[in-house]
Amino acid sequence: MPWLWGVSLAVLLPAVAWALFLSPADWQQGETVRIMYVHVPMAWLAMSGYAGLAVASVLALVWKHPLADLAARELSPVGAMVTALCLATGSLWGQPMWGTWWAWDARMTSVLVLFFLWVGHAAITRAFEDEERGARMGAILALVGVVNLPIVKFSVDWWNTLHQPASVARLAAPGMHISMLGPLLACAAGFSLLFGTLVLARVRAAVMERRVQALELARAREADRIPPATVPA
Amino acid sequence: MSAHWIHVVAAWGLVVAGFGGLTLGAALRHRVAARRLRELERSPRRVA
């Protein structure tokens, strides 16, 4: 694990320096454009992470893989955090650019729904005493919520929104100069590695916690079976 | 510092706090579980 943290930071730290200090300011937005280098990776991670949650849910529901349940359970708080960061950084970017912190347009509202789906999954998987039941309910919720992903992606094309349309992932060439596209992709790679490492670290901690629980249970059962030593009269 | 930079610093600060908090949380959980596991493995098992 330490090497994975090392690789993530080795990619992320130069990307942060590139984004904050070496890339140019925008001719219209000025320095505020530097929020893009965190906002866009958080948005991509919120969506791709949710797709990962859906895959883990299918694996858990169909093949009953125990690690898939655990991965989904540990993924949802991280997914909720990146979606919250996407909304918060978007708001911080929107206020100086649009003159408002929030608008109920299709893109922002559908991302807010995505945030509620993440939080709902995290809550429902922890709400039942029977963990298997919670995992099953969480998997169903995750799969129902997949319908929101294309709505988030295409909301800017289907409706008139305050939010701008796609600038990077589009059929034509990206509508962004390479001096900004470079640090954006580098930040996306760094944050993706950090996201994956964080989820793996949480899964690893959860596996260890289960081992502790299993051992404690085994010891308790053993103690119940064996009568206490009798003291000779 | 201009108002624009304040927004930039706030946005990046939130990201650092979010990732930092969850990373510390995961490290703490791992540490606590590892310590308890070592204790359990060290403690002698009762044999019938």
PDB file of C-alpha atoms in Angstrom:
ATOM      1  CA  MET A   1       0.000   0.000   0.000  1.00  0.00           C
ATOM      2  CA  PRO A   2       2.654   2.654   0.779  1.00  0.00           C
ATOM      3  CA  TRP A   3       3.969   2.373  -2.790  1.00  0.00           C
ATOM      4  CA  LEU A   4       0.460   3.047  -4.128  1.00  0.00           C
ATOM      5  CA  TRP A   5       0.226   6.211  -2.012  1.00  0.00           C
ATOM      6  CA  GLY A   6       3.691   7.138  -3.330  1.00  0.00           C
ATOM      7  CA  VAL A   7       2.669   6.663  -6.975  1.00  0.00           C
ATOM      8  CA  SER A   8      -0.542   8.689  -6.430  1.00  0.00           C
ATOM      9  CA  LEU A   9       1.348  11.592  -4.845  1.00  0.00           C
ATOM     10  CA  ALA A  10       4.126  11.390  -7.459  1.00  0.00           C
ATOM     11  CA  VAL A  11       1.495  11.946 -10.166  1.00  0.00           C
ATOM     12  CA  LEU A  12      -0.677  14.400  -8.237  1.00  0.00           C
ATOM     13  CA  LEU A  13       1.851  16.833  -6.754  1.00  0.00           C
ATOM     14  CA  PRO A  14       3.473  17.911 -10.077  1.00  0.00           C
ATOM     15  CA  ALA A  15      -0.026  18.120 -11.572  1.00  0.00           C
ATOM     16  CA  VAL A  16      -1.103  20.461  -8.749  1.00  0.00           C
ATOM     17  CA  ALA A  17       1.976  22.654  -9.283  1.00  0.00           C
ATOM     18  CA  TRP A  18       1.267  22.718 -13.050  1.00  0.00           C
ATOM     19  CA  ALA A  19      -2.387  23.642 -12.483  1.00  0.00           C
ATOM     20  CA  LEU A  20      -1.832  26.288  -9.806  1.00  0.00           C
ATOM     21  CA  PHE A  21       1.393  27.984 -10.859  1.00  0.00           C
ATOM     22  CA  LEU A  22       2.472  27.042 -14.384  1.00  0.00           C
ATOM     23  CA  SER A  23      -0.730  27.026 -16.438  1.00  0.00           C
ATOM     24  CA  PRO A  24      -1.947  30.388 -17.767  1.00  0.00           C
ATOM     25  CA  ALA A  25      -4.853  32.377 -16.368  1.00  0.00           C
ATOM     26  CA  ASP A  26      -7.923  32.517 -18.606  1.00  0.00           C
ATOM     27  CA  TRP A  27      -8.359  35.711 -20.651  1.00  0.00           C
ATOM     28  CA  GLN A  28     -11.989  36.044 -19.438  1.00  0.00           C
ATOM     29  CA  GLN A  29     -12.101  34.209 -16.101  1.00  0.00           C
ATOM     30  CA  GLY A  30      -8.680  35.213 -14.835  1.00  0.00           C
ATOM     31  CA  GLU A  31      -7.263  33.091 -11.986  1.00  0.00           C
ATOM     32  CA  THR A  32     -10.685  31.591 -11.185  1.00  0.00           C
ATOM     33  CA  VAL A  33     -10.140  29.084 -13.992  1.00  0.00           C
ATOM     34  CA  ARG A  34      -7.806  27.198 -11.609  1.00  0.00           C
ATOM     35  CA  ILE A  35     -10.911  25.868  -9.833  1.00  0.00           C
ATOM     36  CA  MET A  36     -11.538  23.847 -13.020  1.00  0.00           C
ATOM     37  CA  TYR A  37      -8.530  21.620 -12.197  1.00  0.00           C
ATOM     38  CA  VAL A  38     -10.324  20.274  -9.110  1.00  0.00           C
ATOM     39  CA  HIS A  39     -13.967  20.707 -10.134  1.00  0.00           C
ATOM     40  CA  VAL A  40     -13.795  18.686 -13.361  1.00  0.00           C
ATOM     41  CA  PRO A  41     -11.809  15.708 -11.916  1.00  0.00           C
ATOM     42  CA  MET A  42     -14.288  15.575  -8.974  1.00  0.00           C
ATOM     43  CA  ALA A  43     -17.202  15.494 -11.451  1.00  0.00           C
ATOM     44  CA  TRP A  44     -15.561  12.714 -13.517  1.00  0.00           C
ATOM     45  CA  LEU A  45     -14.782  10.723 -10.351  1.00  0.00           C
ATOM     46  CA  ALA A  46     -18.318  11.155  -9.023  1.00  0.00           C
ATOM     47  CA  MET A  47     -19.712   9.625 -12.222  1.00  0.00           C
ATOM     48  CA  SER A  48     -17.085   6.962 -12.942  1.00  0.00           C
ATOM     49  CA  GLY A  49     -17.076   5.996  -9.254  1.00  0.00           C
ATOM     50  CA  TYR A  50     -20.840   5.513  -9.407  1.00  0.00           C
ATOM     51  CA  ALA A  51     -20.413   3.298 -12.481  1.00  0.00           C
ATOM     52  CA  GLY A  52     -17.909   1.294 -10.379  1.00  0.00           C
ATOM     53  CA  LEU A  53     -20.486   1.077  -7.580  1.00  0.00           C
ATOM     54  CA  ALA A  54     -23.021  -0.292 -10.063  1.00  0.00           C
ATOM     55  CA  VAL A  55     -20.529  -2.950 -11.281  1.00  0.00           C
ATOM     56  CA  ALA A  56     -19.762  -3.965  -7.667  1.00  0.00           C
ATOM     57  CA  SER A  57     -23.518  -4.146  -6.999  1.00  0.00           C
ATOM     58  CA  VAL A  58     -24.078  -6.482  -9.974  1.00  0.00           C
ATOM     59  CA  LEU A  59     -21.189  -8.686  -8.782  1.00  0.00           C
ATOM     60  CA  ALA A  60     -22.689  -8.742  -5.279  1.00  0.00           C
ATOM     61  CA  LEU A  61     -26.279  -9.411  -6.383  1.00  0.00           C
ATOM     62  CA  VAL A  62     -25.622 -11.968  -9.138  1.00  0.00           C
ATOM     63  CA  TRP A  63     -22.446 -13.752  -8.019  1.00  0.00           C
ATOM     64  CA  LYS A  64     -22.758 -12.949  -4.295  1.00  0.00           C
ATOM     65  CA  HIS A  65     -19.096 -12.059  -4.132  1.00  0.00           C
ATOM     66  CA  PRO A  66     -18.392 -10.992  -0.512  1.00  0.00           C
ATOM     67  CA  LEU A  67     -15.607  -8.595  -1.511  1.00  0.00           C
ATOM     68  CA  ALA A  68     -17.961  -6.817  -3.928  1.00  0.00           C
ATOM     69  CA  ASP A  69     -20.314  -6.009  -1.029  1.00  0.00           C
ATOM     70  CA  LEU A  70     -17.421  -4.719   1.022  1.00  0.00           C
ATOM     71  CA  ALA A  71     -16.011  -2.657  -1.874  1.00  0.00           C
ATOM     72  CA  ALA A  72     -19.425  -1.059  -2.510  1.00  0.00           C
ATOM     73  CA  ARG A  73     -19.851  -0.274   1.203  1.00  0.00           C
ATOM     74  CA  GLU A  74     -16.415   1.360   1.405  1.00  0.00           C
ATOM     75  CA  LEU A  75     -16.755   3.142  -1.947  1.00  0.00           C
ATOM     76  CA  SER A  76     -19.936   5.090  -1.188  1.00  0.00           C
ATOM     77  CA  PRO A  77     -18.565   7.523   1.475  1.00  0.00           C
ATOM     78  CA  VAL A  78     -15.648   8.378  -0.846  1.00  0.00           C
ATOM     79  CA  GLY A  79     -18.067   8.807  -3.762  1.00  0.00           C
ATOM     80  CA  ALA A  80     -20.307  11.031  -1.640  1.00  0.00           C
ATOM     81  CA  MET A  81     -17.276  13.131  -0.683  1.00  0.00           C
ATOM     82  CA  VAL A  82     -16.087  13.700  -4.282  1.00  0.00           C
ATOM     83  CA  THR A  83     -19.648  14.547  -5.386  1.00  0.00           C
ATOM     84  CA  ALA A  84     -19.962  17.031  -2.515  1.00  0.00           C
ATOM     85  CA  LEU A  85     -16.582  18.503  -3.533  1.00  0.00           C
ATOM     86  CA  CYS A  86     -17.796  18.747  -7.148  1.00  0.00           C
ATOM     87  CA  LEU A  87     -20.875  20.697  -5.995  1.00  0.00           C
ATOM     88  CA  ALA A  88     -18.919  22.917  -3.577  1.00  0.00           C
ATOM     89  CA  THR A  89     -16.109  23.761  -6.008  1.00  0.00           C
ATOM     90  CA  GLY A  90     -18.693  24.372  -8.750  1.00  0.00           C
ATOM     91  CA  SER A  91     -20.471  26.786  -6.452  1.00  0.00           C
ATOM     92  CA  LEU A  92     -17.189  28.577  -5.641  1.00  0.00           C
ATOM     93  CA  TRP A  93     -16.491  28.824  -9.377  1.00  0.00           C
ATOM     94  CA  GLY A  94     -20.041  29.827 -10.293  1.00  0.00           C
ATOM     95  CA  GLN A  95     -20.374  32.731  -7.897  1.00  0.00           C
ATOM     96  CA  PRO A  96     -17.702  34.996  -9.478  1.00  0.00           C
ATOM     97  CA  MET A  97     -18.484  33.812 -13.038  1.00  0.00           C
ATOM     98  CA  TRP A  98     -22.288  33.622 -13.111  1.00  0.00           C
ATOM     99  CA  GLY A  99     -23.049  35.849 -10.132  1.00  0.00           C
ATOM    100  CA  THR A 100     -24.801  33.049  -8.248  1.00  0.00           C
ATOM    101  CA  TRP A 101     -23.758  30.227  -5.941  1.00  0.00           C
ATOM    102  CA  TRP A 102     -26.498  27.904  -7.182  1.00  0.00           C
ATOM    103  CA  ALA A 103     -29.115  27.533  -9.901  1.00  0.00           C
ATOM    104  CA  TRP A 104     -31.679  24.765 -10.239  1.00  0.00           C
ATOM    105  CA  ASP A 105     -30.561  23.911 -13.753  1.00  0.00           C
ATOM    106  CA  ALA A 106     -30.492  20.373 -15.109  1.00  0.00           C
ATOM    107  CA  ARG A 107     -26.746  19.711 -14.662  1.00  0.00           C
ATOM    108  CA  MET A 108     -26.496  20.980 -11.081  1.00  0.00           C
ATOM    109  CA  THR A 109     -29.768  19.358 -10.009  1.00  0.00           C
ATOM    110  CA  SER A 110     -28.834  15.978 -11.517  1.00  0.00           C
ATOM    111  CA  VAL A 111     -25.432  16.097  -9.749  1.00  0.00           C
ATOM    112  CA  LEU A 112     -27.263  16.909  -6.495  1.00  0.00           C
ATOM    113  CA  VAL A 113     -29.434  13.809  -7.116  1.00  0.00           C
ATOM    114  CA  LEU A 114     -26.201  11.830  -7.653  1.00  0.00           C
ATOM    115  CA  PHE A 115     -24.947  13.094  -4.279  1.00  0.00           C
ATOM    116  CA  PHE A 116     -28.188  11.943  -2.594  1.00  0.00           C
ATOM    117  CA  LEU A 117     -27.788   8.519  -4.267  1.00  0.00           C
ATOM    118  CA  TRP A 118     -24.253   8.184  -2.860  1.00  0.00           C
ATOM    119  CA  VAL A 119     -25.363   9.276   0.628  1.00  0.00           C
ATOM    120  CA  GLY A 120     -28.432   7.015   0.406  1.00  0.00           C
ATOM    121  CA  HIS A 121     -26.240   4.029  -0.484  1.00  0.00           C
ATOM    122  CA  ALA A 122     -23.828   4.755   2.369  1.00  0.00           C
ATOM    123  CA  ALA A 123     -26.757   5.073   4.793  1.00  0.00           C
ATOM    124  CA  ILE A 124     -28.803   2.082   3.647  1.00  0.00           C
ATOM    125  CA  THR A 125     -25.866  -0.366   3.701  1.00  0.00           C
ATOM    126  CA  ARG A 126     -25.273   0.600   7.346  1.00  0.00           C
ATOM    127  CA  ALA A 127     -28.925   0.815   8.404  1.00  0.00           C
ATOM    128  CA  PHE A 128     -29.653  -2.898   8.977  1.00  0.00           C
ATOM    129  CA  GLU A 129     -28.373  -5.147  11.722  1.00  0.00           C
ATOM    130  CA  ASP A 130     -28.239  -7.915   9.129  1.00  0.00           C
ATOM    131  CA  GLU A 131     -25.352  -6.660   6.962  1.00  0.00           C
ATOM    132  CA  GLU A 132     -26.302  -8.912   4.030  1.00  0.00           C
ATOM    133  CA  ARG A 133     -29.760  -7.369   3.869  1.00  0.00           C
ATOM    134  CA  GLY A 134     -28.281  -3.864   3.951  1.00  0.00           C
ATOM    135  CA  ALA A 135     -25.852  -4.756   1.176  1.00  0.00           C
ATOM    136  CA  ARG A 136     -28.690  -6.156  -0.976  1.00  0.00           C
ATOM    137  CA  MET A 137     -30.838  -3.040  -0.489  1.00  0.00           C
ATOM    138  CA  GLY A 138     -27.811  -0.837  -1.238  1.00  0.00           C
ATOM    139  CA  ALA A 139     -27.058  -2.783  -4.426  1.00  0.00           C
ATOM    140  CA  ILE A 140     -30.654  -2.370  -5.637  1.00  0.00           C
ATOM    141  CA  LEU A 141     -30.544   1.377  -4.901  1.00  0.00           C
ATOM    142  CA  ALA A 142     -27.191   1.681  -6.721  1.00  0.00           C
ATOM    143  CA  LEU A 143     -28.574  -0.075  -9.811  1.00  0.00           C
ATOM    144  CA  VAL A 144     -31.762   2.016  -9.880  1.00  0.00           C
ATOM    145  CA  GLY A 145     -29.607   5.154  -9.585  1.00  0.00           C
ATOM    146  CA  VAL A 146     -27.606   4.275 -12.720  1.00  0.00           C
ATOM    147  CA  VAL A 147     -30.411   5.890 -14.737  1.00  0.00           C
ATOM    148  CA  ASN A 148     -29.164   9.249 -13.393  1.00  0.00           C
ATOM    149  CA  LEU A 149     -25.702   8.926 -15.022  1.00  0.00           C
ATOM    150  CA  PRO A 150     -26.775   9.651 -18.638  1.00  0.00           C
ATOM    151  CA  ILE A 151     -29.005  12.431 -17.293  1.00  0.00           C
ATOM    152  CA  VAL A 152     -25.958  14.069 -15.641  1.00  0.00           C
ATOM    153  CA  LYS A 153     -23.824  13.592 -18.756  1.00  0.00           C
ATOM    154  CA  PHE A 154     -26.322  14.782 -21.371  1.00  0.00           C
ATOM    155  CA  SER A 155     -28.265  17.310 -19.255  1.00  0.00           C
ATOM    156  CA  VAL A 156     -26.309  20.175 -20.843  1.00  0.00           C
ATOM    157  CA  ASP A 157     -27.303  18.958 -24.334  1.00  0.00           C
ATOM    158  CA  TRP A 158     -30.941  18.044 -23.603  1.00  0.00           C
ATOM    159  CA  TRP A 159     -31.895  21.225 -21.735  1.00  0.00           C
ATOM    160  CA  ASN A 160     -30.893  24.876 -21.716  1.00  0.00           C
ATOM    161  CA  THR A 161     -28.623  25.153 -18.710  1.00  0.00           C
ATOM    162  CA  LEU A 162     -26.528  27.810 -17.051  1.00  0.00           C
ATOM    163  CA  HIS A 163     -23.750  25.199 -16.956  1.00  0.00           C
ATOM    164  CA  GLN A 164     -21.573  25.094 -20.063  1.00  0.00           C
ATOM    165  CA  PRO A 165     -21.658  22.062 -22.423  1.00  0.00           C
ATOM    166  CA  ALA A 166     -18.835  19.474 -22.517  1.00  0.00           C
ATOM    167  CA  SER A 167     -15.412  20.919 -23.409  1.00  0.00           C
ATOM    168  CA  VAL A 168     -13.159  17.840 -23.157  1.00  0.00           C
ATOM    169  CA  ALA A 169     -15.159  14.642 -23.766  1.00  0.00           C
ATOM    170  CA  ARG A 170     -16.855  15.423 -27.078  1.00  0.00           C
ATOM    171  CA  LEU A 171     -16.743  14.037 -30.606  1.00  0.00           C
ATOM    172  CA  ALA A 172     -15.000  17.074 -32.066  1.00  0.00           C
ATOM    173  CA  ALA A 173     -11.563  18.097 -30.769  1.00  0.00           C
ATOM    174  CA  PRO A 174     -11.522  19.341 -27.142  1.00  0.00           C
ATOM    175  CA  GLY A 175     -12.566  22.998 -26.939  1.00  0.00           C
ATOM    176  CA  MET A 176      -9.650  23.847 -24.678  1.00  0.00           C
ATOM    177  CA  HIS A 177      -6.079  24.939 -25.327  1.00  0.00           C
ATOM    178  CA  ILE A 178      -3.376  22.344 -24.633  1.00  0.00           C
ATOM    179  CA  SER A 179      -1.844  24.626 -21.954  1.00  0.00           C
ATOM    180  CA  MET A 180      -5.005  24.050 -19.888  1.00  0.00           C
ATOM    181  CA  LEU A 181      -5.946  20.592 -21.147  1.00  0.00           C
ATOM    182  CA  GLY A 182      -2.530  19.204 -20.066  1.00  0.00           C
ATOM    183  CA  PRO A 183      -2.792  20.132 -16.353  1.00  0.00           C
ATOM    184  CA  LEU A 184      -6.477  19.175 -16.326  1.00  0.00           C
ATOM    185  CA  LEU A 185      -5.729  15.640 -17.541  1.00  0.00           C
ATOM    186  CA  ALA A 186      -2.725  15.386 -15.187  1.00  0.00           C
ATOM    187  CA  CYS A 187      -4.911  16.427 -12.215  1.00  0.00           C
ATOM    188  CA  ALA A 188      -7.603  13.964 -13.313  1.00  0.00           C
ATOM    189  CA  ALA A 189      -5.007  11.155 -13.401  1.00  0.00           C
ATOM    190  CA  GLY A 190      -3.587  12.129  -9.994  1.00  0.00           C
ATOM    191  CA  PHE A 191      -6.971  12.436  -8.278  1.00  0.00           C
ATOM    192  CA  SER A 192      -8.154   9.162  -9.870  1.00  0.00           C
ATOM    193  CA  LEU A 193      -5.104   7.359  -8.452  1.00  0.00           C
ATOM    194  CA  LEU A 194      -5.684   8.963  -5.043  1.00  0.00           C
ATOM    195  CA  PHE A 195      -9.383   7.999  -5.157  1.00  0.00           C
ATOM    196  CA  GLY A 196      -8.547   4.379  -6.021  1.00  0.00           C
ATOM    197  CA  THR A 197      -5.851   4.190  -3.346  1.00  0.00           C
ATOM    198  CA  LEU A 198      -8.200   5.640  -0.722  1.00  0.00           C
ATOM    199  CA  VAL A 199     -10.943   3.122  -1.570  1.00  0.00           C
ATOM    200  CA  LEU A 200      -8.396   0.263  -1.433  1.00  0.00           C
ATOM    201  CA  ALA A 201      -7.119   1.514   1.942  1.00  0.00           C
ATOM    202  CA  ARG A 202     -10.695   1.562   3.287  1.00  0.00           C
ATOM    203  CA  VAL A 203     -11.372  -1.948   1.942  1.00  0.00           C
ATOM    204  CA  ARG A 204      -8.130  -3.172   3.513  1.00  0.00           C
ATOM    205  CA  ALA A 205      -9.084  -1.654   6.888  1.00  0.00           C
ATOM    206  CA  ALA A 206     -12.573  -3.174   6.622  1.00  0.00           C
ATOM    207  CA  VAL A 207     -11.148  -6.646   5.861  1.00  0.00           C
ATOM    208  CA  MET A 208      -8.920  -6.357   8.923  1.00  0.00           C
ATOM    209  CA  GLU A 209     -11.893  -5.246  11.074  1.00  0.00           C
ATOM    210  CA  ARG A 210     -13.820  -8.337   9.913  1.00  0.00           C
ATOM    211  CA  ARG A 211     -10.896 -10.573  10.860  1.00  0.00           C
ATOM    212  CA  VAL A 212     -10.882  -8.979  14.322  1.00  0.00           C
ATOM    213  CA  GLN A 213     -14.661  -9.516  14.653  1.00  0.00           C
ATOM    214  CA  ALA A 214     -14.353 -13.149  13.540  1.00  0.00           C
ATOM    215  CA  LEU A 215     -11.526 -13.819  15.998  1.00  0.00           C
ATOM    216  CA  GLU A 216     -13.372 -12.115  18.864  1.00  0.00           C
ATOM    217  CA  LEU A 217     -16.481 -14.151  18.091  1.00  0.00           C
ATOM    218  CA  ALA A 218     -14.481 -17.385  17.950  1.00  0.00           C
ATOM    219  CA  ARG A 219     -12.817 -16.562  21.289  1.00  0.00           C
ATOM    220  CA  ALA A 220     -16.188 -15.714  22.882  1.00  0.00           C
ATOM    221  CA  ARG A 221     -17.698 -19.000  21.669  1.00  0.00           C
ATOM    222  CA  GLU A 222     -14.674 -20.888  22.927  1.00  0.00           C
ATOM    223  CA  ALA A 223     -14.982 -19.210  26.337  1.00  0.00           C
ATOM    224  CA  ASP A 224     -18.693 -20.139  26.508  1.00  0.00           C
ATOM    225  CA  ARG A 225     -17.974 -23.809  25.723  1.00  0.00           C
ATOM    226  CA  ILE A 226     -15.189 -24.318  28.233  1.00  0.00           C
ATOM    227  CA  PRO A 227     -16.252 -24.315  31.915  1.00  0.00           C
ATOM    228  CA  PRO A 228     -14.078 -22.198  34.205  1.00  0.00           C
ATOM    229  CA  ALA A 229     -11.307 -24.117  35.979  1.00  0.00           C
ATOM    230  CA  THR A 230     -12.576 -25.692  39.192  1.00  0.00           C
ATOM    231  CA  VAL A 231     -10.772 -24.855  42.393  1.00  0.00           C
ATOM    232  CA  PRO A 232      -9.893 -27.989  44.415  1.00  0.00           C
ATOM    233  CA  ALA A 233     -11.530 -28.083  47.850  1.00  0.00           C
TER     234      ALA A 233
ATOM    235  CA  MET B   1      -5.013  38.376  -2.478  1.00  0.00           C
ATOM    236  CA  SER B   2      -7.756  39.058  -5.038  1.00  0.00           C
ATOM    237  CA  ALA B   3     -11.319  37.821  -4.592  1.00  0.00           C
ATOM    238  CA  HIS B   4     -10.715  35.318  -7.409  1.00  0.00           C
ATOM    239  CA  TRP B   5      -7.765  33.788  -5.590  1.00  0.00           C
ATOM    240  CA  ILE B   6      -9.857  33.461  -2.414  1.00  0.00           C
ATOM    241  CA  HIS B   7     -12.317  31.272  -4.329  1.00  0.00           C
ATOM    242  CA  VAL B   8      -9.444  29.252  -5.831  1.00  0.00           C
ATOM    243  CA  VAL B   9      -7.819  28.701  -2.413  1.00  0.00           C
ATOM    244  CA  ALA B  10     -11.183  27.800  -0.828  1.00  0.00           C
ATOM    245  CA  ALA B  11     -11.921  25.242  -3.580  1.00  0.00           C
ATOM    246  CA  TRP B  12      -8.488  23.592  -3.376  1.00  0.00           C
ATOM    247  CA  GLY B  13      -8.596  23.749   0.436  1.00  0.00           C
ATOM    248  CA  LEU B  14     -11.884  21.849   0.517  1.00  0.00           C
ATOM    249  CA  VAL B  15     -10.429  19.155  -1.744  1.00  0.00           C
ATOM    250  CA  VAL B  16      -7.322  18.797   0.451  1.00  0.00           C
ATOM    251  CA  ALA B  17      -9.503  18.671   3.600  1.00  0.00           C
ATOM    252  CA  GLY B  18     -11.873  16.101   2.081  1.00  0.00           C
ATOM    253  CA  PHE B  19      -9.199  13.703   0.827  1.00  0.00           C
ATOM    254  CA  GLY B  20      -6.996  14.326   3.870  1.00  0.00           C
ATOM    255  CA  GLY B  21      -9.834  13.609   6.295  1.00  0.00           C
ATOM    256  CA  LEU B  22     -10.856  10.347   4.655  1.00  0.00           C
ATOM    257  CA  THR B  23      -7.223   9.251   4.310  1.00  0.00           C
ATOM    258  CA  LEU B  24      -6.566   9.886   8.010  1.00  0.00           C
ATOM    259  CA  GLY B  25      -9.795   8.075   8.880  1.00  0.00           C
ATOM    260  CA  ALA B  26      -8.787   5.016   6.835  1.00  0.00           C
ATOM    261  CA  ALA B  27      -5.281   5.007   8.345  1.00  0.00           C
ATOM    262  CA  LEU B  28      -6.710   5.240  11.870  1.00  0.00           C
ATOM    263  CA  ARG B  29      -9.193   2.394  11.262  1.00  0.00           C
ATOM    264  CA  HIS B  30      -6.382   0.246   9.888  1.00  0.00           C
ATOM    265  CA  ARG B  31      -4.120   1.023  12.832  1.00  0.00           C
ATOM    266  CA  VAL B  32      -6.780   0.259  15.453  1.00  0.00           C
ATOM    267  CA  ALA B  33      -7.775  -3.004  13.741  1.00  0.00           C
ATOM    268  CA  ALA B  34      -4.140  -4.094  13.287  1.00  0.00           C
ATOM    269  CA  ARG B  35      -3.373  -3.451  16.970  1.00  0.00           C
ATOM    270  CA  ARG B  36      -6.448  -5.404  18.123  1.00  0.00           C
ATOM    271  CA  LEU B  37      -5.578  -8.254  15.764  1.00  0.00           C
ATOM    272  CA  ARG B  38      -2.045  -8.441  17.189  1.00  0.00           C
ATOM    273  CA  GLU B  39      -3.476  -8.521  20.742  1.00  0.00           C
ATOM    274  CA  LEU B  40      -5.871 -11.323  19.844  1.00  0.00           C
ATOM    275  CA  GLU B  41      -3.190 -13.366  18.123  1.00  0.00           C
ATOM    276  CA  ARG B  42      -0.806 -12.924  21.044  1.00  0.00           C
ATOM    277  CA  SER B  43      -3.298 -13.790  23.778  1.00  0.00           C
ATOM    278  CA  PRO B  44      -3.226 -17.537  24.570  1.00  0.00           C
ATOM    279  CA  ARG B  45      -6.176 -19.614  23.373  1.00  0.00           C
ATOM    280  CA  ARG B  46      -7.958 -21.661  25.979  1.00  0.00           C
ATOM    281  CA  VAL B  47      -7.666 -25.333  25.195  1.00  0.00           C
ATOM    282  CA  ALA B  48     -10.178 -27.846  26.556  1.00  0.00           C
TER     283      ALA B  48
END
